[in-house]
Short mmCIF file of C-alpha atoms and ligand atoms in Angstrom, two decimals:
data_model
loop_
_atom_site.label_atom_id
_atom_site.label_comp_id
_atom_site.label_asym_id
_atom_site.label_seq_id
_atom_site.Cartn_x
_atom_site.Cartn_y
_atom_site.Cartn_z
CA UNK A 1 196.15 203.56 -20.74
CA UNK A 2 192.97 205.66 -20.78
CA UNK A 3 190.66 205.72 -23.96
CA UNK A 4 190.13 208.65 -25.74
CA UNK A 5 186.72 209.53 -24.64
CA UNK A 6 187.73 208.87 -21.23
CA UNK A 7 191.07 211.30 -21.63
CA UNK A 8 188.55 213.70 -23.04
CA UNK A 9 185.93 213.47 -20.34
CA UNK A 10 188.46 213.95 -17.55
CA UNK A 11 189.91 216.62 -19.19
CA UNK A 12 186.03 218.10 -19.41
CA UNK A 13 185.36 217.66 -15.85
CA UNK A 14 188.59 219.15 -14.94
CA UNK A 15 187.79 222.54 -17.32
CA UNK A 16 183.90 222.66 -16.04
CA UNK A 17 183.41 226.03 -13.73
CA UNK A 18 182.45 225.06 -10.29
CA UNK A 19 183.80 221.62 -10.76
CA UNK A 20 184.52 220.28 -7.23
CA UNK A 21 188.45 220.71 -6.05
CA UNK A 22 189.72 217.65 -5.43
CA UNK A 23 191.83 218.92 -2.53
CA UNK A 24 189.26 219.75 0.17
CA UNK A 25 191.09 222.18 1.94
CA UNK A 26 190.82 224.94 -0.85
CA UNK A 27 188.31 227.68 0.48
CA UNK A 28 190.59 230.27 2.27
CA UNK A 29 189.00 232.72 4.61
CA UNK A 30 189.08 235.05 6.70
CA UNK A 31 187.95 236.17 10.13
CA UNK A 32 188.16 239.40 12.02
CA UNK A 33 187.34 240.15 15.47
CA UNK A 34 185.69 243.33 16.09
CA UNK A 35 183.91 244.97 19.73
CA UNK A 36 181.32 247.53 18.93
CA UNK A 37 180.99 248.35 22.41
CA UNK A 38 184.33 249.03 23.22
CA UNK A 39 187.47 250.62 21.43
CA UNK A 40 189.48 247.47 20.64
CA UNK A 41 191.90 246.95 18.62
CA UNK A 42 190.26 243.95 15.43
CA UNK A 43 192.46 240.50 15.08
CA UNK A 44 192.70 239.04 11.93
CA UNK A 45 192.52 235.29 11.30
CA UNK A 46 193.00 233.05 8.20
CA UNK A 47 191.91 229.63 7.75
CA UNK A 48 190.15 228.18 5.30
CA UNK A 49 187.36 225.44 4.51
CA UNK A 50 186.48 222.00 3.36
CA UNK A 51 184.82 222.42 -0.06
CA UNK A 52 181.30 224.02 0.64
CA UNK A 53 181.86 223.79 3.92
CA UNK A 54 180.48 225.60 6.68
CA UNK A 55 181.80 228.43 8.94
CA UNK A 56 181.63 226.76 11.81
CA UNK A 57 184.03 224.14 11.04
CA UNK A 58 186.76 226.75 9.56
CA UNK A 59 186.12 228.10 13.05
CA UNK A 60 187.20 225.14 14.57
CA UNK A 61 190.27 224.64 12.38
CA UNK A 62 191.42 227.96 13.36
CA UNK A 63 191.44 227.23 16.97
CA UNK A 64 193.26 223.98 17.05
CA UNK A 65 195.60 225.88 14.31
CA UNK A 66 197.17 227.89 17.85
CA UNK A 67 196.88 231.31 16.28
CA UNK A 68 195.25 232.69 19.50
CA UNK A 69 191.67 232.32 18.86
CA UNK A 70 189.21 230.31 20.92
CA UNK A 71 185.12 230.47 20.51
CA UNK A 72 182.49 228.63 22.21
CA UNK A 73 179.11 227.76 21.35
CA UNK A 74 175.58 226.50 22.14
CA UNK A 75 172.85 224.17 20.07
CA UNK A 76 169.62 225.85 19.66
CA UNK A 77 167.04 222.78 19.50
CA UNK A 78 165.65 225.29 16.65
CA UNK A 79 168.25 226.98 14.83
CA UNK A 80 171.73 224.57 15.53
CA UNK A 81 174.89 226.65 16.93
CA UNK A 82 174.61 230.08 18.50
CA UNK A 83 177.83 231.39 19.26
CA UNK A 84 178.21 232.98 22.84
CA UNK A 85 182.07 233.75 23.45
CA UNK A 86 185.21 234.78 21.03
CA UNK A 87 188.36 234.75 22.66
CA UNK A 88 187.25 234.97 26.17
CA UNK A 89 184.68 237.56 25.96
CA UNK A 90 180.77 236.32 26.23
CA UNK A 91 177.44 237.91 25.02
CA UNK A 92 174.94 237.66 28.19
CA UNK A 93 171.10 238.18 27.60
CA UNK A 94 170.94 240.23 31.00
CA UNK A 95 173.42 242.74 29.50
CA UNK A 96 171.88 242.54 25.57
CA UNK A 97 174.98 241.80 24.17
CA UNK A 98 175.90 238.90 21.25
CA UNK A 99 178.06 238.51 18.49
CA UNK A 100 176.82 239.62 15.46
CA UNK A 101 177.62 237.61 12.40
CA UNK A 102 178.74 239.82 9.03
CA UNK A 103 180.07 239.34 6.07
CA UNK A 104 182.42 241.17 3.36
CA UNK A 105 181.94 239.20 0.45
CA UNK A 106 184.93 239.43 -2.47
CA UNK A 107 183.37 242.51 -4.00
CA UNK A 108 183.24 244.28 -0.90
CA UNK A 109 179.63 244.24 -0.26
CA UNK A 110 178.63 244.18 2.92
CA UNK A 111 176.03 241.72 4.22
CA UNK A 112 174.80 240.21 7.56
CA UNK A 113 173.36 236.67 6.84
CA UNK A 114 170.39 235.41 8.21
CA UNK A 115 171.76 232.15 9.60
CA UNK A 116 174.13 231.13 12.10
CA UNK A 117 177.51 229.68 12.43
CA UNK A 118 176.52 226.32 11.66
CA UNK A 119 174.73 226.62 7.99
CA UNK A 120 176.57 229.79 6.72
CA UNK A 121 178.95 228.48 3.63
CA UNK A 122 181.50 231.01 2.93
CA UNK A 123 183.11 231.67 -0.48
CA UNK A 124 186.68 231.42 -1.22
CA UNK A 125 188.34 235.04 -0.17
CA UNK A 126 185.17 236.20 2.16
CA UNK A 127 186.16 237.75 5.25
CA UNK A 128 184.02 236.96 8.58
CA UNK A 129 182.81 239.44 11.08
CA UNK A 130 182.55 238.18 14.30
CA UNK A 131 181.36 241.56 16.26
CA UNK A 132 180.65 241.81 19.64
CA UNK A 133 177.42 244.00 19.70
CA UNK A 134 174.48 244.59 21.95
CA UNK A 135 170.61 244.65 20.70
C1 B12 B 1 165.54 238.02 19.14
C2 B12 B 1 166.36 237.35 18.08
C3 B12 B 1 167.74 237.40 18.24
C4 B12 B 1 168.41 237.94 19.48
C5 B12 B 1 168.26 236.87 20.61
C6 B12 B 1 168.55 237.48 21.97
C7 B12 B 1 167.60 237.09 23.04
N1 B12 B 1 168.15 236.58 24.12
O1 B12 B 1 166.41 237.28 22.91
C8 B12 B 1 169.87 238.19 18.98
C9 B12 B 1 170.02 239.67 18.64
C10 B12 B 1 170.99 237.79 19.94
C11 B12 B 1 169.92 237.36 17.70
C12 B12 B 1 171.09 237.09 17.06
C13 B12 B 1 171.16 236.44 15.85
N2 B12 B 1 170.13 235.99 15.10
CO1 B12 B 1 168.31 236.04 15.70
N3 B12 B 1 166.45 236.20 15.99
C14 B12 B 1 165.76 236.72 16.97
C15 B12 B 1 164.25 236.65 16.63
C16 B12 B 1 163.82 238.02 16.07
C17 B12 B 1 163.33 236.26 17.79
C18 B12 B 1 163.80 235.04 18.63
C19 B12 B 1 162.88 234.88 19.85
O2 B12 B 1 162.98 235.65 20.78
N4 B12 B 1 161.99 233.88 19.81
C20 B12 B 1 161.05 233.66 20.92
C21 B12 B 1 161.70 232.79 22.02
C22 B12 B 1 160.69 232.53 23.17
O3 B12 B 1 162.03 231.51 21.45
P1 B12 B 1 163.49 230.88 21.67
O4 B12 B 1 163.58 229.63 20.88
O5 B12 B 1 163.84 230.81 23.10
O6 B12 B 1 164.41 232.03 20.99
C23 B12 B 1 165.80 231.91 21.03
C24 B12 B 1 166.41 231.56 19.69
O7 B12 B 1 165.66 232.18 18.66
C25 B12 B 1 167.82 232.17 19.85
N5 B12 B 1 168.33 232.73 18.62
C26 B12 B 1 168.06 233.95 18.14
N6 B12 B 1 168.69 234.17 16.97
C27 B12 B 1 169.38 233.04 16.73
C28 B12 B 1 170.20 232.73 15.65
C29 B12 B 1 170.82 231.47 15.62
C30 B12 B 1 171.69 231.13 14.46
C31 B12 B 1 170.63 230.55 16.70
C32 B12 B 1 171.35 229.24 16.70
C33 B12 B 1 169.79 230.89 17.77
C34 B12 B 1 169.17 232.13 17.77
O8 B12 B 1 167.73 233.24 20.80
C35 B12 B 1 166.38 233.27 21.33
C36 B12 B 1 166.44 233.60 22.81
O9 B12 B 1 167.26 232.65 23.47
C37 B12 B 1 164.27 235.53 15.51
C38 B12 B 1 163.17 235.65 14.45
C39 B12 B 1 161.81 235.17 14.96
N7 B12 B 1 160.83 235.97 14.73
O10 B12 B 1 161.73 234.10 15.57
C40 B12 B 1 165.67 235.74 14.90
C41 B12 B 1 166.35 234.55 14.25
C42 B12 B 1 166.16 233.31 15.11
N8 B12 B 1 167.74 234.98 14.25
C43 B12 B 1 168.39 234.65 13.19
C44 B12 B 1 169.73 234.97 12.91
C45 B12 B 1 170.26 234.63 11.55
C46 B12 B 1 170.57 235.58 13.89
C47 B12 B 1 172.07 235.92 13.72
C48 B12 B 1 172.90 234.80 13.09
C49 B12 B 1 172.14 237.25 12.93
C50 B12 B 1 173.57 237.66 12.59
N9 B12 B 1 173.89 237.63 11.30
O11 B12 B 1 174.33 238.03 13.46
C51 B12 B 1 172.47 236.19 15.20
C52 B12 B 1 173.12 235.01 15.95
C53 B12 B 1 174.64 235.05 15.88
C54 B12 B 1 175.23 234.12 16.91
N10 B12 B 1 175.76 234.70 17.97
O12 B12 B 1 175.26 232.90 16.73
C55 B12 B 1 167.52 233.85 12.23
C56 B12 B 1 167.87 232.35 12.32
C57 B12 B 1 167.66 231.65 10.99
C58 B12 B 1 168.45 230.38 10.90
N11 B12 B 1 167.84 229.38 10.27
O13 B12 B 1 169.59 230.28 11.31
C59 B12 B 1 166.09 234.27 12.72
C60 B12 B 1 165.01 233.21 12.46
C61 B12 B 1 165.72 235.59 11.98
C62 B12 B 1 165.84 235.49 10.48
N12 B12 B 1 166.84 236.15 9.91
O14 B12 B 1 165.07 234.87 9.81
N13 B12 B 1 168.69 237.01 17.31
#
C-alpha cells in the first residue's frame, strides 16, 4: 500500500511535461527517400525511436523491420557516422554526390541539421530526408 505522499508524487511525475515514457519505444518517425539528381519516385518509411534516441539507431530498426530499406555507413575518426548508401545507391567523392540529411519538423519547417546520423535526436512525428544530392 503506497503512502500518500508517495501516491501523490507518482501521480506528479506521471503529470510533469517531458517526463520520460516509460515505454522506450515511443518516438515515431518518419523517413523518406528522395534523389535530387534523378526523377525517382520518394519511399516512405516509419519507425520510431528509443526515448531521445538518435537517428541512426531508428535507422537500424527500420532495416531489420524488412520494409525494404537498407543503408550503410562509415565512422569519421572526427565527426562519428557518415552515411554513404540508401537502398543500394552510394554517394562517391569522384562524382560529388552524398546524401543530404533534412528535416521537416511537426510544424512543417524545414531544416537541414548540422550533424550527422549518429547525434541527430529526432522528435516524435519528424519526418527524415535522406536525399541523394551532389555538392
Ligand atoms: C566539405 C564538407 C562536406 C562534404 C564532404 C565531401 C568531400 N568528400 O569533401 C559533404 C557535402 C559530403 C558534406 C556532407 C555533410 N556534412 Co559536412 N562538411 C564539410 C566541411 C565544409 C569541410 C570538410 C573538409 O573537407 N575538411 C578537410 C578534410 C581534409 O578533412 P577530413 O576529415 O578528411 O574531412 C572529411 C570529413 O569532414 C567528412 N565529413 C564532411 N561532412 C561530414 C559530416 C558528418 C556527419 C561526418 C560523419 C563526416 C563528414 O568528409 C570530409 C571529406 O572526406 C565541414 C566544415 C569544416 N569547415 O570542416 C562540414 C562538416 C564536417 N559537415 C557537417 C555536416 C553536419 C554535414 C551533413 C550531416 C549535412 C547534412 N545535413 O546533410 C552532411 C553529411 C550527411 C551524411 N551523408 O552523413 C558538420 C559536422 C558537424 C558534426 N558534429 O556532425 C560540419 C562540421 C559543418 C557544420 N555544420 O558545422 N560535408
Amino acid at each position: 500500500m503506497m503512502t500518500p505522499v508517495l501516491l501523490s508524487a507518482t501521480l506528479l511525475l506521471l503529470l510533469l511535461p517531458g517526463a520520460p515514457a516509460t515505454n522506450s519505444n515511443q518516438t515515431p518517425i518518419k523517413i523518406l527517400v528522395a534523389n535530387s539528381l534523378a526523377n525517382a519516385p520518394n519511399q516512405t518509411y516509419s519507425t520510431s525511436l528509443a526515448f531521445r534516441g538518435i537517428l541512426l539507431g531508428g535507422m537500424r530498426r527500420l532495416q531489420d523491420s524488412n520494409q525494404g530499406f537498407s543503408f550503410y555507413y562509415t565512422e569519421d575518426p572526427n565527426y562519428g557516422p557518415f552515411l554513404v548508401c540508401v537502398n543500394g545507391q552510394c554517394g562517391c567523392t569522384a562524382g560529388r554526390t552524398y546524401w543530404e540529411l533534412l528535416v521537416i519538423k511537426e510544424n512543417n519547417e524545414l531544416i537541414r541539421p548540422d550533424v550527422g546520423i549518429g547525434c541527430y535526436i529526432p522528435c516524435a512525428n519528424e519526418t527524415i530526408i535522406l536525399n541523394y544530392n551532389s555538392y
